[in-house]
XYZ file of C-alpha atoms in Angstrom:
614
model
C 177.405 115.386 147.487
C 174.467 113.596 149.657
C 171.118 114.303 148.301
C 168.695 116.040 150.746
C 165.428 114.044 151.540
C 162.186 115.675 150.545
C 159.626 115.545 153.289
C 155.770 115.947 152.632
C 154.201 119.243 153.394
C 152.669 119.555 156.776
C 148.970 118.654 157.387
C 148.270 122.335 157.971
C 148.768 122.866 154.291
C 145.350 121.535 152.898
C 145.601 122.809 149.279
C 145.633 119.946 147.028
C 148.725 121.514 145.178
C 150.830 120.454 148.136
C 150.843 116.737 147.036
C 153.287 117.771 144.336
C 155.548 119.758 146.677
C 157.548 119.112 149.982
C 160.385 120.556 152.022
C 163.849 119.457 152.812
C 164.469 118.101 156.380
C 166.499 120.026 158.969
C 167.296 119.234 162.513
C 164.432 119.973 164.887
C 161.072 118.401 165.990
C 157.670 118.907 163.985
C 157.509 122.031 161.612
C 160.917 123.212 163.012
C 162.434 119.950 161.396
C 161.501 121.368 158.015
C 163.478 124.039 155.901
C 160.409 125.972 154.753
C 162.418 128.493 153.022
C 161.946 126.668 149.601
C 159.209 124.519 148.338
C 160.634 121.494 146.519
C 158.836 120.011 143.371
C 158.528 116.290 143.919
C 158.375 115.782 140.151
C 161.577 117.661 139.075
C 163.285 118.794 142.422
C 162.874 122.228 141.470
C 163.138 124.933 144.250
C 160.439 127.650 144.540
C 160.667 130.405 147.135
C 157.892 129.751 149.790
C 156.103 132.927 151.299
C 153.345 131.299 153.011
C 150.938 130.776 150.057
C 150.659 128.622 147.037
C 151.480 131.449 144.413
C 154.879 130.374 143.531
C 154.237 126.519 143.603
C 151.440 127.134 141.208
C 153.442 129.275 138.990
C 156.065 126.413 138.818
C 153.383 123.926 137.600
C 152.207 126.150 135.067
C 155.556 126.608 133.541
C 156.966 123.030 133.808
C 153.943 120.795 134.585
C 150.764 122.062 133.054
C 149.205 118.656 132.797
C 149.419 118.371 136.651
C 147.637 121.566 136.942
C 144.841 120.438 134.660
C 144.209 117.532 137.279
C 144.245 119.833 140.102
C 141.756 122.167 138.519
C 139.460 119.270 137.214
C 139.318 116.565 139.834
C 137.299 113.306 139.274
C 134.526 113.306 141.917
C 133.560 109.912 143.148
C 130.582 109.046 144.945
C 130.717 108.037 148.629
C 130.658 104.239 148.865
C 128.541 102.075 151.101
C 128.449 98.483 151.698
C 126.919 96.373 148.993
C 124.231 94.961 151.380
C 123.123 98.529 152.496
C 119.965 99.450 150.786
C 118.104 102.790 150.801
C 114.505 103.260 152.013
C 113.556 103.242 148.109
C 113.968 99.379 148.266
C 111.435 98.806 151.021
C 108.727 100.870 149.392
C 105.991 98.770 147.637
C 104.764 99.990 144.224
C 101.014 100.724 144.373
C 99.042 98.322 142.443
C 97.404 101.014 140.327
C 100.684 103.031 139.443
C 101.763 102.974 135.785
C 104.840 100.917 136.482
C 102.998 98.172 138.441
C 100.113 98.067 135.705
C 102.658 97.735 132.882
C 104.542 94.912 134.796
C 101.310 93.076 135.429
C 100.264 93.444 131.701
C 103.606 92.187 130.642
C 103.211 89.115 132.840
C 99.861 88.423 131.336
C 101.469 88.649 127.833
C 104.048 86.088 128.986
C 101.508 83.703 130.009
C 99.728 84.044 126.781
C 102.592 84.202 124.262
C 104.942 81.605 125.861
C 102.201 79.146 126.769
C 102.727 79.263 130.406
C 100.106 77.963 132.770
C 98.353 80.505 135.156
C 100.184 78.736 137.981
C 103.675 80.068 136.785
C 103.127 83.212 138.723
C 103.118 81.005 142.106
C 106.405 79.364 141.410
C 109.611 80.190 143.330
C 111.887 80.776 140.129
C 109.253 83.343 138.717
C 109.043 85.139 141.926
C 112.746 85.340 142.527
C 113.211 86.683 138.975
C 110.535 89.490 139.337
C 111.998 90.405 142.880
C 115.513 90.757 141.375
C 113.956 92.833 138.443
C 111.750 94.997 140.532
C 111.982 94.504 144.467
C 109.064 96.929 145.098
C 106.727 94.945 142.774
C 104.076 92.771 144.511
C 102.866 89.932 142.108
C 99.090 89.470 141.993
C 97.404 86.440 142.772
C 96.883 83.598 140.301
C 93.018 84.240 140.336
C 93.816 87.873 139.315
C 95.632 86.824 136.203
C 92.958 84.247 135.462
C 89.964 86.384 135.838
C 91.176 89.939 135.297
C 94.521 90.503 133.602
C 94.392 88.022 130.776
C 90.701 88.735 129.935
C 91.496 92.420 129.787
C 94.312 91.738 127.482
C 92.166 89.748 125.391
C 89.260 92.298 125.253
C 91.754 95.194 124.366
C 93.511 93.107 121.600
C 90.108 91.789 120.233
C 88.834 95.417 120.170
C 91.862 96.744 118.246
C 91.823 93.758 115.802
C 87.994 94.311 115.106
C 88.729 97.812 114.362
C 91.555 97.076 112.006
C 89.400 94.552 110.114
C 86.408 97.037 109.866
C 88.919 99.502 108.280
C 90.837 97.272 105.884
C 88.606 94.464 104.766
C 86.112 94.512 101.828
C 85.048 91.009 102.782
C 85.806 88.686 105.592
C 85.727 84.979 104.599
C 85.265 82.469 107.449
C 86.925 79.128 107.851
C 85.839 76.489 110.338
C 87.136 73.147 111.739
C 86.599 70.937 114.695
C 89.173 69.367 117.123
C 89.097 67.787 120.481
C 91.377 68.856 123.610
C 93.348 66.706 125.792
C 90.401 66.796 128.327
C 88.264 65.318 125.531
C 86.269 68.431 125.040
C 85.244 69.438 121.446
C 85.983 72.867 120.078
C 85.142 74.542 116.898
C 87.746 77.230 115.805
C 86.841 79.885 113.260
C 89.403 81.810 111.413
C 88.894 84.924 109.289
C 90.467 85.647 106.111
C 90.652 89.150 104.259
C 92.854 91.250 102.017
C 94.170 94.560 103.352
C 94.304 97.950 101.699
C 98.010 96.984 100.760
C 96.954 93.871 99.089
C 98.144 91.503 101.643
C 96.179 88.145 102.384
C 95.516 87.966 106.164
C 94.568 84.954 108.124
C 93.504 85.227 111.653
C 91.862 83.354 114.565
C 88.468 84.763 115.474
C 87.098 82.550 118.001
C 87.210 79.021 119.604
C 83.671 77.859 120.783
C 83.321 74.705 122.957
C 80.533 72.175 121.597
C 79.277 70.006 124.490
C 76.177 68.923 122.410
C 76.231 66.531 119.517
C 77.647 67.773 116.151
C 74.492 67.801 114.225
C 73.837 70.099 111.432
C 71.571 72.286 113.527
C 74.038 72.654 116.312
C 76.850 73.497 113.929
C 74.632 76.010 112.166
C 73.748 77.627 115.411
C 77.327 77.958 116.512
C 78.377 79.359 113.138
C 75.536 82.066 113.274
C 76.483 83.078 116.762
C 80.119 83.741 115.722
C 79.090 85.662 112.540
C 76.780 87.670 114.696
C 79.518 88.510 117.323
C 81.890 89.625 114.661
C 79.022 91.544 112.674
C 79.399 89.323 109.562
C 76.116 89.706 107.771
C 74.330 87.434 105.007
C 74.301 87.207 102.081
C 77.864 88.373 101.892
C 79.099 85.754 104.038
C 81.449 82.788 102.680
C 82.533 79.926 104.878
C 85.020 77.335 104.158
C 84.705 73.770 105.854
C 85.877 70.107 105.170
C 83.778 67.511 103.480
C 82.099 66.077 106.543
C 78.536 65.101 105.935
C 77.420 67.155 109.053
C 79.371 70.233 107.933
C 77.682 69.995 104.544
C 74.223 69.565 105.961
C 74.829 72.623 108.268
C 75.750 74.880 105.400
C 72.609 73.718 103.311
C 70.441 74.994 106.147
C 71.305 78.495 104.969
C 70.328 79.427 101.352
C 71.988 82.834 101.501
C 75.188 81.310 102.715
C 78.246 80.757 100.230
C 79.951 77.545 101.171
C 83.204 76.187 99.754
C 84.361 72.653 100.412
C 87.990 72.440 101.402
C 89.868 71.207 98.213
C 92.847 69.762 100.182
C 90.285 67.344 102.008
C 88.628 66.611 98.509
C 92.226 65.578 97.110
C 92.635 63.456 100.382
C 89.339 61.537 99.876
C 90.286 60.953 96.326
C 93.616 59.782 97.089
C 92.335 57.525 99.899
C 90.029 55.821 97.481
C 92.968 54.802 95.276
C 95.077 53.748 98.219
C 92.199 51.269 99.173
C 92.715 49.397 95.799
C 93.766 45.647 96.800
C 97.151 45.764 94.906
C 98.051 49.437 96.431
C 96.737 48.320 99.876
C 99.016 44.981 99.732
C 102.143 46.786 98.714
C 101.836 49.426 101.411
C 101.258 46.697 103.921
C 104.474 45.108 103.059
C 106.286 48.447 103.002
C 104.976 49.341 106.500
C 106.648 46.001 107.962
C 109.904 46.957 106.149
C 109.955 50.591 107.505
C 108.751 49.365 110.880
C 111.782 46.888 111.058
C 114.254 49.822 110.267
C 112.851 52.105 112.888
C 113.008 49.054 115.627
C 116.472 47.827 114.773
C 119.565 50.377 115.232
C 121.834 47.833 113.317
C 119.567 47.830 110.334
C 119.314 51.419 110.279
C 123.178 51.793 110.593
C 123.619 49.521 107.761
C 121.195 51.351 105.796
C 123.474 54.618 106.288
C 126.483 52.610 105.142
C 124.872 51.217 102.028
C 123.575 54.573 100.939
C 126.992 56.149 101.248
C 128.691 53.433 99.384
C 126.212 53.841 96.587
C 126.797 57.572 96.644
C 123.142 58.151 97.587
C 121.771 60.737 99.975
C 121.111 59.379 103.576
C 117.474 59.003 103.835
C 115.731 57.778 106.937
C 112.624 55.747 106.255
C 109.439 57.391 107.450
C 106.309 55.590 108.992
C 103.276 56.510 107.162
C 100.637 58.568 109.037
C 96.966 57.389 108.305
C 95.416 60.768 108.329
C 98.101 62.076 105.811
C 97.701 60.258 102.563
C 100.727 61.949 101.076
C 103.096 60.207 103.570
C 102.329 56.800 101.961
C 103.630 57.679 98.404
C 106.749 58.995 100.257
C 107.623 55.615 101.810
C 106.975 54.023 98.455
C 109.573 56.433 96.996
C 111.785 55.648 99.826
C 111.619 51.808 99.461
C 112.573 52.273 95.616
C 116.021 53.340 96.973
C 118.791 50.923 95.926
C 120.268 51.161 99.507
C 117.085 49.889 101.012
C 116.546 46.985 98.594
C 120.175 45.950 99.076
C 119.689 45.813 102.889
C 116.508 43.699 102.867
C 117.236 40.728 105.307
C 115.451 37.697 106.416
C 113.991 39.724 109.281
C 111.955 42.067 106.815
C 109.347 41.384 104.387
C 111.262 41.512 101.292
C 109.738 43.083 98.195
C 109.744 41.276 95.074
C 110.656 43.074 91.758
C 106.987 43.157 90.782
C 106.129 44.905 94.107
C 108.993 47.206 93.657
C 107.634 48.304 90.337
C 104.152 48.633 91.765
C 105.738 51.085 94.590
C 107.249 53.045 91.754
C 103.896 53.263 89.982
C 101.985 54.396 92.967
C 104.477 57.201 93.468
C 104.390 58.396 89.919
C 100.362 58.115 89.729
C 99.848 60.125 92.880
C 102.604 62.803 92.121
C 100.289 65.312 90.727
C 97.723 64.789 93.760
C 100.700 65.414 96.097
C 101.857 68.547 94.089
C 98.199 69.807 94.045
C 98.055 69.427 97.951
C 101.185 71.243 98.355
C 99.927 74.236 96.168
C 96.765 74.464 98.123
C 98.708 74.486 101.427
C 99.930 77.999 100.466
C 98.632 80.603 102.917
C 100.238 83.954 101.460
C 98.533 83.683 98.030
C 95.056 83.280 96.914
C 93.871 79.671 96.702
C 90.192 79.716 95.725
C 90.994 80.894 92.133
C 93.524 77.700 91.739
C 90.754 75.258 92.492
C 89.080 75.332 89.059
C 92.141 75.043 86.911
C 93.709 72.414 89.077
C 90.638 70.342 89.337
C 90.311 70.402 85.514
C 93.894 69.486 84.975
C 93.682 66.571 87.520
C 90.383 65.204 85.777
C 92.156 65.540 82.372
C 95.205 63.744 83.687
C 93.414 60.895 85.386
C 90.966 60.517 82.462
C 93.800 59.660 80.024
C 94.397 55.845 80.261
C 96.867 55.704 77.240
C 100.390 54.183 77.760
C 99.728 53.125 81.519
C 100.110 50.047 83.430
C 97.085 48.218 84.760
C 97.859 49.441 88.340
C 98.320 53.145 87.210
C 94.966 52.975 85.141
C 93.136 51.629 88.301
C 94.621 54.377 90.493
C 93.538 57.133 88.029
C 90.125 55.639 87.593
C 89.441 55.775 91.210
C 90.739 59.296 91.583
C 88.736 60.414 88.451
C 85.665 59.125 89.773
C 85.729 60.688 92.984
C 86.972 64.059 91.875
C 84.319 64.100 89.050
C 81.444 64.308 91.501
C 82.981 67.210 93.484
C 82.020 71.046 92.936
C 79.329 70.086 90.598
C 76.611 72.463 91.755
C 75.979 75.590 89.423
C 76.412 77.938 92.400
C 79.859 76.501 93.301
C 81.095 76.466 89.603
C 80.164 80.010 89.318
C 82.021 81.036 92.329
C 85.230 79.211 91.480
C 85.222 80.569 87.896
C 84.550 83.943 88.928
C 87.635 83.870 91.143
C 89.861 82.414 88.425
C 88.568 85.194 86.223
C 89.596 87.758 88.852
C 93.114 86.216 89.167
C 95.335 87.642 86.357
C 97.169 84.315 85.973
C 93.999 82.229 85.042
C 91.698 84.988 83.727
C 91.541 83.401 80.218
C 89.902 80.238 81.577
C 91.439 78.082 78.995
C 90.143 74.993 80.812
C 86.453 75.980 80.023
C 84.578 75.575 76.990
C 84.242 78.718 74.798
C 80.542 78.978 75.818
C 81.277 78.910 79.440
C 84.256 81.405 78.870
C 81.910 84.218 77.295
C 79.228 83.565 80.112
C 81.626 84.285 82.815
C 83.479 87.079 81.132
C 80.230 88.665 80.274
C 80.040 90.188 83.846
C 81.779 88.351 86.585
C 80.332 90.807 89.232
C 76.608 90.766 88.203
C 75.704 89.062 91.206
C 77.630 91.203 93.755
C 76.053 94.491 95.229
C 79.259 96.768 95.095
C 78.451 100.363 95.872
C 79.923 102.267 92.818
C 80.851 105.865 93.060
C 79.086 107.710 90.119
C 81.197 109.629 87.670
C 81.144 113.411 88.178
C 78.428 115.092 85.930
C 79.789 117.815 83.707
C 76.960 120.015 85.271
C 78.522 119.681 88.812
C 81.084 121.934 90.063
C 81.685 125.832 89.277
C 80.819 126.769 85.689
C 84.176 128.048 84.027
C 83.989 131.437 82.347
C 83.391 131.277 78.684
C 84.827 133.465 76.180
C 81.847 135.170 74.156
C 81.451 135.118 70.364
C 79.471 137.446 68.171
C 75.815 137.200 68.125
C 75.880 136.776 64.267
C 77.433 133.283 64.665
C 74.622 132.159 67.093
C 72.048 133.475 64.918
C 73.405 131.677 61.724
C 74.422 128.341 63.232
C 72.624 128.166 66.746
C 69.785 125.874 65.404
C 72.323 123.475 63.964
C 75.004 123.040 66.553
C 73.684 122.854 70.081
C 75.497 122.246 73.185
C 75.688 118.402 73.817
C 76.495 117.304 77.285
C 78.132 113.789 77.717
C 76.068 111.765 80.007
C 77.984 110.117 82.911
C 78.444 106.443 82.296
C 76.629 103.839 84.123
C 78.184 101.422 86.557
C 77.501 98.454 84.203
C 79.125 100.312 81.258
C 82.198 101.178 83.265
C 82.257 97.678 84.542
C 82.154 96.283 81.000
C 84.803 98.571 79.729
C 87.231 97.590 82.812
C 86.608 94.039 82.113
C 87.361 94.238 78.382
C 90.528 96.166 79.128
C 91.536 93.738 81.833
C 91.100 90.726 79.522
C 93.218 92.555 76.793
C 96.081 92.757 79.162
C 98.548 89.746 78.968
C 98.084 87.105 81.411
C 100.315 87.092 84.573
C 102.926 84.278 84.721
C 101.942 81.419 86.897
C 105.040 82.053 89.221
C 104.156 85.631 90.026
C 101.966 87.075 92.872
C 98.370 87.992 91.704
C 97.931 90.160 94.688
C 101.093 92.191 93.757
C 99.700 92.739 90.432
C 96.541 93.989 91.563
C 98.280 96.443 93.826
C 100.014 97.946 91.010
C 97.249 97.910 88.653
C 94.326 99.006 91.072
C 94.147 102.373 89.740
C 93.603 101.294 86.136
C 90.791 98.762 87.230
C 89.096 100.340 90.474
C 85.794 98.181 90.048
C 87.356 95.065 89.339
C 90.009 95.627 92.112
C 87.056 95.643 94.799
C 85.587 92.678 93.210
C 89.023 90.753 93.331
C 89.319 91.590 97.098
C 86.031 90.021 97.645
C 86.727 86.655 95.862
C 90.584 86.305 96.236
C 90.334 86.631 100.123
C 88.264 83.294 100.157
C 90.547 80.312 101.213
C 90.363 77.160 99.098
C 91.301 74.953 101.854
C 90.693 74.843 105.692
C 94.573 74.387 106.213
C 94.657 77.417 108.029
C 92.066 76.232 110.654
C 93.749 72.906 110.805
C 97.079 74.565 111.679
C 95.375 75.848 114.805
C 95.140 72.381 116.141
C 98.879 72.350 116.793
C 98.501 75.778 118.621
C 95.568 74.561 120.565
C 97.466 71.485 121.613
C 100.118 73.690 122.795
C 97.766 75.760 124.602
C 95.718 72.969 126.353
C 98.599 71.017 127.669
C 98.863 68.590 130.568
C 99.405 71.498 132.871
C 96.517 73.310 131.439
C 94.054 70.444 130.831
C 91.556 72.031 133.294
C 91.203 75.280 131.466
C 87.761 76.595 130.972
C 86.399 76.988 127.488
C 86.289 80.695 127.902
C 90.184 80.812 128.873
C 90.917 78.338 125.990
C 89.346 80.807 123.439
C 91.142 83.817 125.017
C 94.598 82.107 124.992
C 94.395 80.621 121.435
C 93.133 84.148 120.331
C 96.000 86.116 122.177
C 98.639 83.619 121.058
C 97.550 83.742 117.496
C 97.586 87.464 117.375
C 100.707 87.994 119.394
C 102.830 85.970 117.131
C 102.030 87.585 113.819
C 102.017 90.991 112.242
C 98.253 90.322 110.587
C 96.813 93.132 112.587
C 98.894 96.307 112.631
C 97.182 97.740 115.753
C 97.342 94.471 117.609
C 101.073 94.059 116.826
C 101.810 97.569 118.004
C 99.895 96.832 121.184
C 101.910 93.734 121.941
C 105.097 95.302 120.987
C 104.300 98.229 123.434
C 103.241 96.118 126.457
C 105.774 93.243 126.003
């Protein structure tokens, strides 16, 4: 039997249900060509009686195809499409410069300039403009002058204010550090960093200010610059401590202020002592030969490859010879150690200055003699742990080691003697020694002061904070507060024993008594291991030693080196690049400050600010 053809429902039937039903064809034009007695299901060919409405077709779907009915009752609405290049009026509206979104974008661009070390001219470049237009077509980028004169300075002022508030809230004392550097534009600057311990006992180091110094670096000019920075940051004498290198003009500037506490950079002190040893004739001659050999390996790719092959054949690690840096004395013992490498000695050729066996022995002795100095320098370069308290024990140990000439070769004795003579004259003033010994006492690792004579230990332990004016909260007097109700006794007991037994009130302890008791208790506690963190110890024991804890914050925040300020040099070099060499001194100060504070978590308020605006 021939299957009848099902035709779509006529267009006059507009209900969506008719896409699942049709009618059989019959002879005739138009609707007359459809047999509309029955509606035919397109999914199962089922027949339902048609009475001019959708009741029967709907009942059929409910019984046999409920899933199709769900689709009909819940159609997916699609948004009307428009050509891809058709834009609404919204795209042609410009953001008002004072609206919140425009201000946030402008602030984020200022943050981008400061954090990513971009020149102000970046906002005028085609690639940057295209990116901003893609992200927010309605935003109009302000001029370069606006970012130079308004946006970045406003960001600087806001960040500086938040940082200052955080320091005032957290810091018991702020120690200063100062160092000088020269920009690409041959302008001289002095950068000051601040160091303090937070309420959570975290050691923080931050850039405070960068000052241009057009005048000569005399003691008077350095002293005036220092006073100006201290006044701006509200750091007052005699509480002020500053750390500098051992340059003669720096030392002279610090001596102009009697109430100022000055600390010489210990890393610089070690450098001066090591440089004196490196100038010895034998040492200087060996280093000269070594420089020629390392220079040869750096010039010749063939020799460098042969060195790798020899080291691999001997089962040695692949070491590339380094060229020593004049300003970094520690690089010179490193090249001595490298030249003792058997792979290097095997590859000495006629083109190099070959080391004799004696010179190789001297290179090994130089490395051995200077190793304690190198280790001490690495210890003092730590920036997350107190370093002032380490100076006294380290200096005492180095003096002891270099003063012992037993079982040493002639060269080692000469090196040790040169170092000993230089170190012995450092930190010799009574004021400086007291400062260092107090700091060591307040460090639970060194509090026993075993490197001092017994008399000196007793003198320091007597009262390490007697020169510090720390406000001490008085103990609550028994008379203060509400008087508790007393149970009364018979008058007979009072009459009989009243003259003998009188009420004795315990007088509150004086600050000196409390301090002495705390100190004795502190000294009785076992010393902290050298590998542990003294600040973490104080955080855990602050309640047991409240007076000493406040004193510890005042001393342990003082850095023992100017390494933190010297690290700003690399930052400053990134800020004052070839594209930024014409920056004014004011903008150099702002950008170095913003970069330092945007890339660290030292100031919680400042960090939150950058996180929100960037």
